[in-house]
Short mmCIF file of C-alpha atoms in Angstrom, two decimals:
data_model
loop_
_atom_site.label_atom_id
_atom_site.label_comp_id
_atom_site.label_asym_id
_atom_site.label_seq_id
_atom_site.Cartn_x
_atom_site.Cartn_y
_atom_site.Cartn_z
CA UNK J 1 40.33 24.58 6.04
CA UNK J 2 37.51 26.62 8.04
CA UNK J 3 40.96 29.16 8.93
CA UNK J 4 40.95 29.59 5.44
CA UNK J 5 37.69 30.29 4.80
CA UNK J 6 37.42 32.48 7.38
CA UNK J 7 40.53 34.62 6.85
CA UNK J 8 39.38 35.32 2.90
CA UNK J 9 35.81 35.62 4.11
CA UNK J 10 37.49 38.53 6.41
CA UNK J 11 40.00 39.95 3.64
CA UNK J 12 37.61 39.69 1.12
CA UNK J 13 35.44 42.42 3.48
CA UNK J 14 38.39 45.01 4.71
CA UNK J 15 38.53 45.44 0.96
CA UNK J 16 36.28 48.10 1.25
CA UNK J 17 38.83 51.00 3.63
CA UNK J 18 42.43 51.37 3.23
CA UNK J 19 44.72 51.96 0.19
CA UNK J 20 43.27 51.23 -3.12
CA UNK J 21 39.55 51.05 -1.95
CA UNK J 22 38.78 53.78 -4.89
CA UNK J 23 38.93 50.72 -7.25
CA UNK J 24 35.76 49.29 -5.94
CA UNK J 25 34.22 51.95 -7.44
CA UNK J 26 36.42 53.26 -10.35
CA UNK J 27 36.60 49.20 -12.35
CA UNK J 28 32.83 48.67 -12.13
CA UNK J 29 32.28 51.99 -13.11
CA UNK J 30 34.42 51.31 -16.46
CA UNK J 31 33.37 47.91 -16.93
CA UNK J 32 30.19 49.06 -16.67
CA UNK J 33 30.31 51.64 -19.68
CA UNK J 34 32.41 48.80 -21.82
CA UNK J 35 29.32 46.26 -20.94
CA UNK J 36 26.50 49.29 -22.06
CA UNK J 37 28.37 50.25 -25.19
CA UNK J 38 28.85 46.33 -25.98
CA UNK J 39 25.31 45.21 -25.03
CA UNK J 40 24.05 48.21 -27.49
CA UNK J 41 26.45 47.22 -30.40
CA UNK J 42 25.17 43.42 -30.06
CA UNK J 43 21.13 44.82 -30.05
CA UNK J 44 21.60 46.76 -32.99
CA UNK J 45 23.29 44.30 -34.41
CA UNK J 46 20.72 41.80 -33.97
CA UNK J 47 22.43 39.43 -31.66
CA UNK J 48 21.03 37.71 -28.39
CA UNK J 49 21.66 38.69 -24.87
CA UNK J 50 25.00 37.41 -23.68
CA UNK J 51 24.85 35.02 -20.99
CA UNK J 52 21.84 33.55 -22.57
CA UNK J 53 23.29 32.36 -25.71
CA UNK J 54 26.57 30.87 -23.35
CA UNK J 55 23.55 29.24 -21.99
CA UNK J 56 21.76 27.81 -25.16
CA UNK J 57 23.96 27.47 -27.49
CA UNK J 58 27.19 25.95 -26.34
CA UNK J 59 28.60 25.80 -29.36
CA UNK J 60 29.22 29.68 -29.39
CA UNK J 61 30.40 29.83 -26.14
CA UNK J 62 34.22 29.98 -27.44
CA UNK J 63 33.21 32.95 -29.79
CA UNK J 64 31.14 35.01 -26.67
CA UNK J 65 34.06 34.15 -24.47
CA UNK J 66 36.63 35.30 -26.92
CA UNK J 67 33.85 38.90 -27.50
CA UNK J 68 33.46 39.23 -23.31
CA UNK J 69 37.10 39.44 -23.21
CA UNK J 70 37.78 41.33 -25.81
CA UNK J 71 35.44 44.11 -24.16
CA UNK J 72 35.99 43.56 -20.57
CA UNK J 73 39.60 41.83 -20.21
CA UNK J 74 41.79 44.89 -19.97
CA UNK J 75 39.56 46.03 -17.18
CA UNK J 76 39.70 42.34 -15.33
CA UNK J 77 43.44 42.49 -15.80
CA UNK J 78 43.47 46.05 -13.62
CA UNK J 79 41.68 44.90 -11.14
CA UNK J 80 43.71 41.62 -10.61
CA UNK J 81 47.17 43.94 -10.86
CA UNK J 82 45.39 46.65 -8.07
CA UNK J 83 44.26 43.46 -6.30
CA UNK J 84 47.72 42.10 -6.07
CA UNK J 85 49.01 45.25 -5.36
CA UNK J 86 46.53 46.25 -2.15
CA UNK J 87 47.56 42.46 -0.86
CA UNK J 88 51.03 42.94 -1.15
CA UNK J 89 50.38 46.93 1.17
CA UNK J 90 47.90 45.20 3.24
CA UNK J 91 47.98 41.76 3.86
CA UNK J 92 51.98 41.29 2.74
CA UNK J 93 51.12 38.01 0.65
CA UNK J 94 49.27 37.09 -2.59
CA UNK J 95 46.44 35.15 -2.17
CA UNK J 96 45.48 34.23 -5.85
CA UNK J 97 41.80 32.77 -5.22
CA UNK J 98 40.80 35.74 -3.18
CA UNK J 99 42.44 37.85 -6.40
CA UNK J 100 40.25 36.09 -8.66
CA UNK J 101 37.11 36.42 -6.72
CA UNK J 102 37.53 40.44 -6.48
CA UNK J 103 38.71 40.70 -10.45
CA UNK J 104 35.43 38.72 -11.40
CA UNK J 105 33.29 40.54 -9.28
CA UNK J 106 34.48 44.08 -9.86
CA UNK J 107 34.89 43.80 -14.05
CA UNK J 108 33.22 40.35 -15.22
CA UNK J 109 30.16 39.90 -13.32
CA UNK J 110 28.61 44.25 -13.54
CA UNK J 111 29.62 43.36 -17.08
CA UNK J 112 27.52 40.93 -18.11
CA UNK J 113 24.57 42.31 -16.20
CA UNK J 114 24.76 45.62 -17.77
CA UNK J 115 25.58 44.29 -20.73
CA UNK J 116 22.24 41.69 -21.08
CA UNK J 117 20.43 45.14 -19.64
CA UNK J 118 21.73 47.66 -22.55
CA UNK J 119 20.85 44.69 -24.71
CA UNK J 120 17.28 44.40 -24.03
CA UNK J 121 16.60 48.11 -23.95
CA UNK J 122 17.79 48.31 -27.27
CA UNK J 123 16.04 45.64 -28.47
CA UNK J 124 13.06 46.52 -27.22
CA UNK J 125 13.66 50.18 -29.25
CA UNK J 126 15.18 47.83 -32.10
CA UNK J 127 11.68 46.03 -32.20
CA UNK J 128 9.57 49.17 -32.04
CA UNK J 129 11.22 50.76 -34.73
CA UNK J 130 10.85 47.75 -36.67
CA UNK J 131 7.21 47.33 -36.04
CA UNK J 132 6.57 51.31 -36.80
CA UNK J 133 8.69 50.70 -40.39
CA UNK J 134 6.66 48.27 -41.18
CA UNK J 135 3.43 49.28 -40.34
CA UNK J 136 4.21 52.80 -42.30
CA UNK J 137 4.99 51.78 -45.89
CA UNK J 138 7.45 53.99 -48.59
CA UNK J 139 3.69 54.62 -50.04
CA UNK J 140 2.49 55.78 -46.76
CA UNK J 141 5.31 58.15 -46.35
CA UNK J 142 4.93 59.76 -49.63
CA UNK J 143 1.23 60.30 -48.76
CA UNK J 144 1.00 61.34 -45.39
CA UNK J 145 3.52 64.59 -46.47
CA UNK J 146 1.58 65.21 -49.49
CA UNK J 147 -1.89 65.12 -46.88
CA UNK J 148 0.24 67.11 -44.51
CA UNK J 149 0.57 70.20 -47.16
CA UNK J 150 -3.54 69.50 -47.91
CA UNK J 151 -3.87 69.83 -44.06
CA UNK J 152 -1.77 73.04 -43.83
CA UNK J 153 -3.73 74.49 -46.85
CA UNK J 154 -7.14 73.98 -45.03
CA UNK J 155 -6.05 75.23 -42.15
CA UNK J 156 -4.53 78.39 -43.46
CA UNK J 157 -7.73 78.69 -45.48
CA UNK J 158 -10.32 78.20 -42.61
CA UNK J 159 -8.42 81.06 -40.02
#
């Protein structure tokens, strides 16, 4: 057992050289977008962060899973085929737990931390804008452009 610890602890870490390395980069990268674009679309939309509501309300958790993989699946999928791929060039053998680990660490897990990050920031703008709206009133508004043209006409007149 330690063996095999110790020999996916090791081809977990050569990951990083060789053929297909540029995927470390490239699947984060895209998941990463998916997860911002996502997190913004569930702010605006009023929604909580992600992983907190798996958290909370288990109930929903089919529905968030179903969402997650909706946005971030196709990108998990690549990086389990390039994963299989680099182990059958490198290490000549599939090793599907190691597979697993890489998939969920290059697409799931930047996903759901940039996703619960492009949440809040747009909630926190969401919440703002809310709190401005209602603090300025339709009856405000129409007053504070009439005032405006009162305030341009004093000016002009006191030049």
């Amino acid at each position: 057992m330690e063996e095999t610890i110790t020999r996916a602890w090791n081809d977990l870490l050569a990951r990083d050289s060789g053929p297909l390395h540029f995927r470390l980069f490239l699947q984060p990268l895209v998941a990463t977008i998916l997860a911002i674009r996502a997190g913004w679309a569930d702010a605006w939309a009023g929604r909580p962060i992600f992983f907190w509501t798996l958290v909370r309300e288990p109930a929903q958790a089919r529905t968030m899973l179903r969402n997650l993989w909706r946005s971030v699946g196709k990108v998990f999928l690549i990086a389990v085929a390039l994963d299989v791929a680099y182990q059958l060039i490198v290490l000549q053998w599939i090793y599907p737990v190691e597979t697993l680990i890489v998939a969920t660490m290059l697409a799931l897990v930047p996903c759901m931390v940039v996703r619960a990050v492009g949440n809040r920031v747009v909630t926190v703008m969401r919440q703002r804008r809310l709190r401005h709206m209602k603090r300025v009133s339709p009856d405000d508004l129409r007053g504070a452009s009439d005032n405006s043209r009162a305030t341009d006409r004093h000016d002009l007149t006191h030049q």
